Coordinates of C-alpha atoms in Angstrom, one line a residue:
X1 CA 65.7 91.3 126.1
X2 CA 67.0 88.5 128.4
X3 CA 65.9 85.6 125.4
X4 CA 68.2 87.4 123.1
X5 CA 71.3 87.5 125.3
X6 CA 73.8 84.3 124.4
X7 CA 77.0 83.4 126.4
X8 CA 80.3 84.6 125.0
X9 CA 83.7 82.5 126.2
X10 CA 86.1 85.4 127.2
X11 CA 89.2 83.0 128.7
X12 CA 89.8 79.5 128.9
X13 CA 93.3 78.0 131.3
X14 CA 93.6 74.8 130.9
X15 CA 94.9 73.9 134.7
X16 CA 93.8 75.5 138.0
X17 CA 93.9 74.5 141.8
X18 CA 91.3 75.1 144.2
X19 CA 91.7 75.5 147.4
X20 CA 89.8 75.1 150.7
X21 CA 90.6 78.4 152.2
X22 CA 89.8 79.0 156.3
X23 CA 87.5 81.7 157.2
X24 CA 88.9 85.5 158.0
X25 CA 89.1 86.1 161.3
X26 CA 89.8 89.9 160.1
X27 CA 89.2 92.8 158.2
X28 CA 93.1 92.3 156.0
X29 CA 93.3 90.7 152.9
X30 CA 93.6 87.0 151.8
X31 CA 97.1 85.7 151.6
X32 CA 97.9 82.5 150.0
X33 CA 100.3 81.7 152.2
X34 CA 98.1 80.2 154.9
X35 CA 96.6 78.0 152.2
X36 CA 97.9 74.4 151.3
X37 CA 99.4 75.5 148.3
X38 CA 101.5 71.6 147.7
X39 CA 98.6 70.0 148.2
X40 CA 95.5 71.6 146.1
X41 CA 91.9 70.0 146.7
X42 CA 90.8 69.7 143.2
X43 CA 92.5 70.5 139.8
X44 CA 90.8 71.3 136.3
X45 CA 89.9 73.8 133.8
X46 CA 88.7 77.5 134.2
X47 CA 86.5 78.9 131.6
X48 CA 85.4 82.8 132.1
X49 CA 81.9 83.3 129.8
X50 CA 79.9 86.4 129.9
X51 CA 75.9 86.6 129.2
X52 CA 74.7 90.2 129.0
X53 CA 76.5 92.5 131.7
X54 CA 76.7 89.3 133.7
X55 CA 80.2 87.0 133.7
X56 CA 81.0 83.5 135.4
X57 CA 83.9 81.6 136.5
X58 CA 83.2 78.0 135.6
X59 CA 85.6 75.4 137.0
X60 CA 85.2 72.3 134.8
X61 CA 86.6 68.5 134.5
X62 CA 89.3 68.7 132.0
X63 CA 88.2 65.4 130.1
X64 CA 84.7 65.2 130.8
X65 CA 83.8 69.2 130.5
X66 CA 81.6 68.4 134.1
X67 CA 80.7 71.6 136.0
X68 CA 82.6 71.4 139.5
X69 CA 81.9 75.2 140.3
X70 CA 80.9 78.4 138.9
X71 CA 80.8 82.2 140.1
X72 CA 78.6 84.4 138.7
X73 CA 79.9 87.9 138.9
X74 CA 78.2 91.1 138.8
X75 CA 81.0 93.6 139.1
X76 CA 84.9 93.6 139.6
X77 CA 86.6 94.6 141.6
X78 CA 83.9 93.6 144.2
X79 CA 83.3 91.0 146.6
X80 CA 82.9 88.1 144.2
X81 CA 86.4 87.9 143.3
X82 CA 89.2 89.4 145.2
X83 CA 93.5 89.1 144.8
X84 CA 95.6 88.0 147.6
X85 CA 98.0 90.4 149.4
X86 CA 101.0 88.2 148.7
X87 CA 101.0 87.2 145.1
X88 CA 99.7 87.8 142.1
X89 CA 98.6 84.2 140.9
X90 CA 95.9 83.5 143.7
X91 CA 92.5 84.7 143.7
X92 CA 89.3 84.2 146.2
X93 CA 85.8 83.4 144.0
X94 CA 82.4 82.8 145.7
X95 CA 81.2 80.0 144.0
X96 CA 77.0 79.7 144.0
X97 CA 74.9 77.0 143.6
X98 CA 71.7 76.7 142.3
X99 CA 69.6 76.9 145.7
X100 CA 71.1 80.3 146.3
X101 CA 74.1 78.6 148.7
X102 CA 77.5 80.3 148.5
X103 CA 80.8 80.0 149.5
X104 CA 84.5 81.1 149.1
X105 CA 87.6 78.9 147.8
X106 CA 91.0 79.9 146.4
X107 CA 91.6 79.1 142.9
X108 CA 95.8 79.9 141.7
X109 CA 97.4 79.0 138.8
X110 CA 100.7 77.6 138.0
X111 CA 101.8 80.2 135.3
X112 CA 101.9 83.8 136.5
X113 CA 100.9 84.8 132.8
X114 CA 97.3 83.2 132.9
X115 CA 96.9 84.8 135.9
X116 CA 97.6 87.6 134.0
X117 CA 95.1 87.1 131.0
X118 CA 92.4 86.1 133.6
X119 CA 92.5 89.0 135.7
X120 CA 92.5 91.0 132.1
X121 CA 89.2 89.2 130.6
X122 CA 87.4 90.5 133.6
X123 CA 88.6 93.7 133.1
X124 CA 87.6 94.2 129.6
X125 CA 84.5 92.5 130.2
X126 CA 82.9 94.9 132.6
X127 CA 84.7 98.1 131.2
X128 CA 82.2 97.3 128.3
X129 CA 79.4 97.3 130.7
X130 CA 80.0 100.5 132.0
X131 CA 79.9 101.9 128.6
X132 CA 77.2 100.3 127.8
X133 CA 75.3 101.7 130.4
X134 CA 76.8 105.3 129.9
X135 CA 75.7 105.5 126.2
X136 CA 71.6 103.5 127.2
X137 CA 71.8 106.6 130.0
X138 CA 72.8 109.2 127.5
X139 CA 70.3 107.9 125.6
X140 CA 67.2 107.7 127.6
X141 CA 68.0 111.8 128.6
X142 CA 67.5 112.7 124.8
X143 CA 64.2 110.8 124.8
X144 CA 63.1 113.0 127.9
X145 CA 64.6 116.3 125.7
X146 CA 62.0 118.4 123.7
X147 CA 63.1 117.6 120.5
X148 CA 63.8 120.0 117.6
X149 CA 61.3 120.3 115.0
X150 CA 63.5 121.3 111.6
X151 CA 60.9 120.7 108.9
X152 CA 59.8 123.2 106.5
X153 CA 56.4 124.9 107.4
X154 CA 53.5 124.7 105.2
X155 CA 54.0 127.1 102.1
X156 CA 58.4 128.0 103.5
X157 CA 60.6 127.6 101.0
X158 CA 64.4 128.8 101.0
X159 CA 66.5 130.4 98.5
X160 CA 70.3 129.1 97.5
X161 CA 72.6 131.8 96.3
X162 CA 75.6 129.9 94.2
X163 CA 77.9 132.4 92.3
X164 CA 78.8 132.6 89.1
X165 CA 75.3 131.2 88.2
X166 CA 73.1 133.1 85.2
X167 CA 69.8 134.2 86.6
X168 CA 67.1 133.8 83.9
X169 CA 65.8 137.5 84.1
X170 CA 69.2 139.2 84.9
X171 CA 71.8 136.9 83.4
X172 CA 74.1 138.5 80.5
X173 CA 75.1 135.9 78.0
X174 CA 78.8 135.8 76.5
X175 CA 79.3 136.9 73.9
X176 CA 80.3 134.3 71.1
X177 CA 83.3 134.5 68.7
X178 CA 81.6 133.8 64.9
X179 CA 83.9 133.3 62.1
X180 CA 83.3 133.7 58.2
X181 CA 80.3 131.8 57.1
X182 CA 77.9 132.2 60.4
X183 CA 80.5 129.4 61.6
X184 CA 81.0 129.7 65.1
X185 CA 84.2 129.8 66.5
X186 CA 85.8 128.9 70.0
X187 CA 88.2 131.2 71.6
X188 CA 91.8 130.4 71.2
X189 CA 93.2 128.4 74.2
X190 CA 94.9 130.5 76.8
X191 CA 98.6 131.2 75.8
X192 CA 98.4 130.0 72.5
X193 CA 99.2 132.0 69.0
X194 CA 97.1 132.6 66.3
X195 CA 98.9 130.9 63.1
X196 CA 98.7 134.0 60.6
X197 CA 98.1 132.6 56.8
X198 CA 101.3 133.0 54.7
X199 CA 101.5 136.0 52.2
X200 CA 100.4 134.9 48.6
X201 CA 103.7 135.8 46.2
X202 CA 102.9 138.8 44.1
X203 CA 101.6 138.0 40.3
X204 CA 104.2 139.8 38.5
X205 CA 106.5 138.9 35.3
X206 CA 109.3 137.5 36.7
X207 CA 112.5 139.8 36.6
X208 CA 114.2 139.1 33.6
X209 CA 117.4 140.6 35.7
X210 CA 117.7 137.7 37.5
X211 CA 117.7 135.4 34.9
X212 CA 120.5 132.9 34.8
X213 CA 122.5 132.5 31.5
X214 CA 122.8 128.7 30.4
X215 CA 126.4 127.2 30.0
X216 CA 127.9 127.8 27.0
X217 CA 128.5 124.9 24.7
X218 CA 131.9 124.5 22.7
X219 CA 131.2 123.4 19.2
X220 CA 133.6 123.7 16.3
X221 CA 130.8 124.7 13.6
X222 CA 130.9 128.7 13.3
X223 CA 127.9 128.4 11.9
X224 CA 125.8 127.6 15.2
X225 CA 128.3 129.3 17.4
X226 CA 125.1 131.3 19.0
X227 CA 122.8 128.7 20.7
X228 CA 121.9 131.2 23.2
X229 CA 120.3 132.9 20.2
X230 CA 118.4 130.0 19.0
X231 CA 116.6 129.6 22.0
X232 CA 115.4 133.2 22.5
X233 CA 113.9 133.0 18.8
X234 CA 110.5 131.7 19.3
X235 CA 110.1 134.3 22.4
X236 CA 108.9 136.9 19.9
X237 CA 106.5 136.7 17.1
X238 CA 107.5 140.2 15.6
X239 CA 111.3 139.9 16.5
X240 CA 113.3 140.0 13.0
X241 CA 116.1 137.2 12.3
X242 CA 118.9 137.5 14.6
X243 CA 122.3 138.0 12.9
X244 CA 125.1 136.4 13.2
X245 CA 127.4 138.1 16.0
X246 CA 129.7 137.2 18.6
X247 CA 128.4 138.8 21.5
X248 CA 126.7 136.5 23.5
X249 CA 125.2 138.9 26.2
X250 CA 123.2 141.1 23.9
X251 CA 120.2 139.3 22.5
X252 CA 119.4 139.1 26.4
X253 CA 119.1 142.7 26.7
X254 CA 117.0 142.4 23.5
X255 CA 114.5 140.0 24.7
X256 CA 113.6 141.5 28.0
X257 CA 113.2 144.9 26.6
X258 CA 110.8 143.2 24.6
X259 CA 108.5 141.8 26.8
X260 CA 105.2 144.1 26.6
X261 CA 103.8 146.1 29.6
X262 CA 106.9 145.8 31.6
X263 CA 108.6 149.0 32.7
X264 CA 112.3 149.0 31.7
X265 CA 114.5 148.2 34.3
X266 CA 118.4 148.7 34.6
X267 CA 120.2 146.0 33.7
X268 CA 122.5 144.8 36.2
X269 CA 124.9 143.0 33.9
X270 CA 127.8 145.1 32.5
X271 CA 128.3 145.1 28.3
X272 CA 131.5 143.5 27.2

């Protein structure tokens, strides 16, 4: 709506010239070389604002901010602002008034690179418009195209078919791994090993091959030269008193051949 539109400053240069231009006489261009380009009739500031699709030149006092001119322009390139055919820092604006009176002047600028970034604001500003108006066109033809209806019909429903999903009459449940006890039990984790429980040692005698003989004290009473009988004693309730003898190795042989329930074994050790 035109109440919501606001003005927008697109480029401000701080110093212009105007110029009184003469009239053409011809259908060529403008050149700036028949203007009085020393001597400029009125110097200040150029502002460029838009409102909607619309943009204005406004020449302006530099201290006070007084409106000397302004050109409202409606497209560009077009008629209300043309370049010159001999440089690139002059321009011709119609400037408007507000009884409907126009007329054309020159306005140049001293620096060729705000030429530059004036001619550019205008530019951008009505490349906007043109899009604008491409996308309200493209917009009003869908209004005017029978639209598609894509809601569901009274009593349509659809059906989604995701895989690997259990149906509730035709899904198979997995079969679970229980362990002793009703416990349930998780698969082992892919690539790993099953630790297999260590084998309980049998409950046999021990072998009384293997057994080690004790070291051999010296001692100079012949009396208790046998210790190794001494401690083999109390092994056997029904064993008779050991005599006194100098062989060390056979009350060994003795006492495993003693030991009931045992099948005899052959004796690894050799008899001196």
């Amino acid at each position: 709506a035109p109440e919501l539109e606001y003005e927008s400053v697109l480029c401000v240069k701080p110093d212009v010239n105007v110029y009184r231009i003469p009239p053409r006489t011809s259908n060529r261009g403008y050149r700036a070389s028949d203007w009085k380009l020393d001597h400029p009739d009125w110097t200040g500031r150029l502002r460029v604002t838009s409102k909607g699709k619309t943009a204005y030149i406004k020449l302006e006092d530099k201290v006070s901010g007084e409106l000397f001119a302004q050109a409202p322009i409606d497209q560009y390139p077009g008629i209300a602002v043309e370049t010159v055919t001999d440089s690139s820092r002059y321009f011709v604006i119609r400037i408007q008034d507000g009884t409907g009176r126009s007329a054309f002047i020159g306005i140049g600028f001293t620096d060729r690179g705000d030429a530059f970034d004036f001619n550019v604001s205008l530019q951008d500003h009505f490349k906007w418009v043109k899009q604008e108006t491409e996308i309200s066109k493209e917009s009003q033809e869908a209004d005017t195209r029978p639209k598609l209806d894509l809601g569901f019909k009274e009593g349509q429903t659809i059906k989604l078919n995701i895989g690997n999903m259990m149906t509730k009459k035709g899904g198979v449940a997995k079969p679970r791994v229980s362990g002793s006890g009703g416990l349930s039990l998780l698969p082992p984790p892919p690539g790993g090993k099953i630790a297999v429980p260590p084998i309980p040692p049998h409950s046999s005698t021990a072998i009384a091959n293997h057994v080690t003989p004790p070291p051999v004290l010296k001692s100079t009473n012949t009396n208790s030269a046998d210790i190794l009988l001494d401690l083999d004693a109390p092994a056997s309730a029904s064993k008779a008193p050991a005599s006194v003898t100098t062989d060390l190795w056979g009350d060994f042989n003795t006492a495993s051949s003693a030991v009931p329930n045992q099948t005899p074994q052959q004796s690894n050790w050799v008899q001196f």
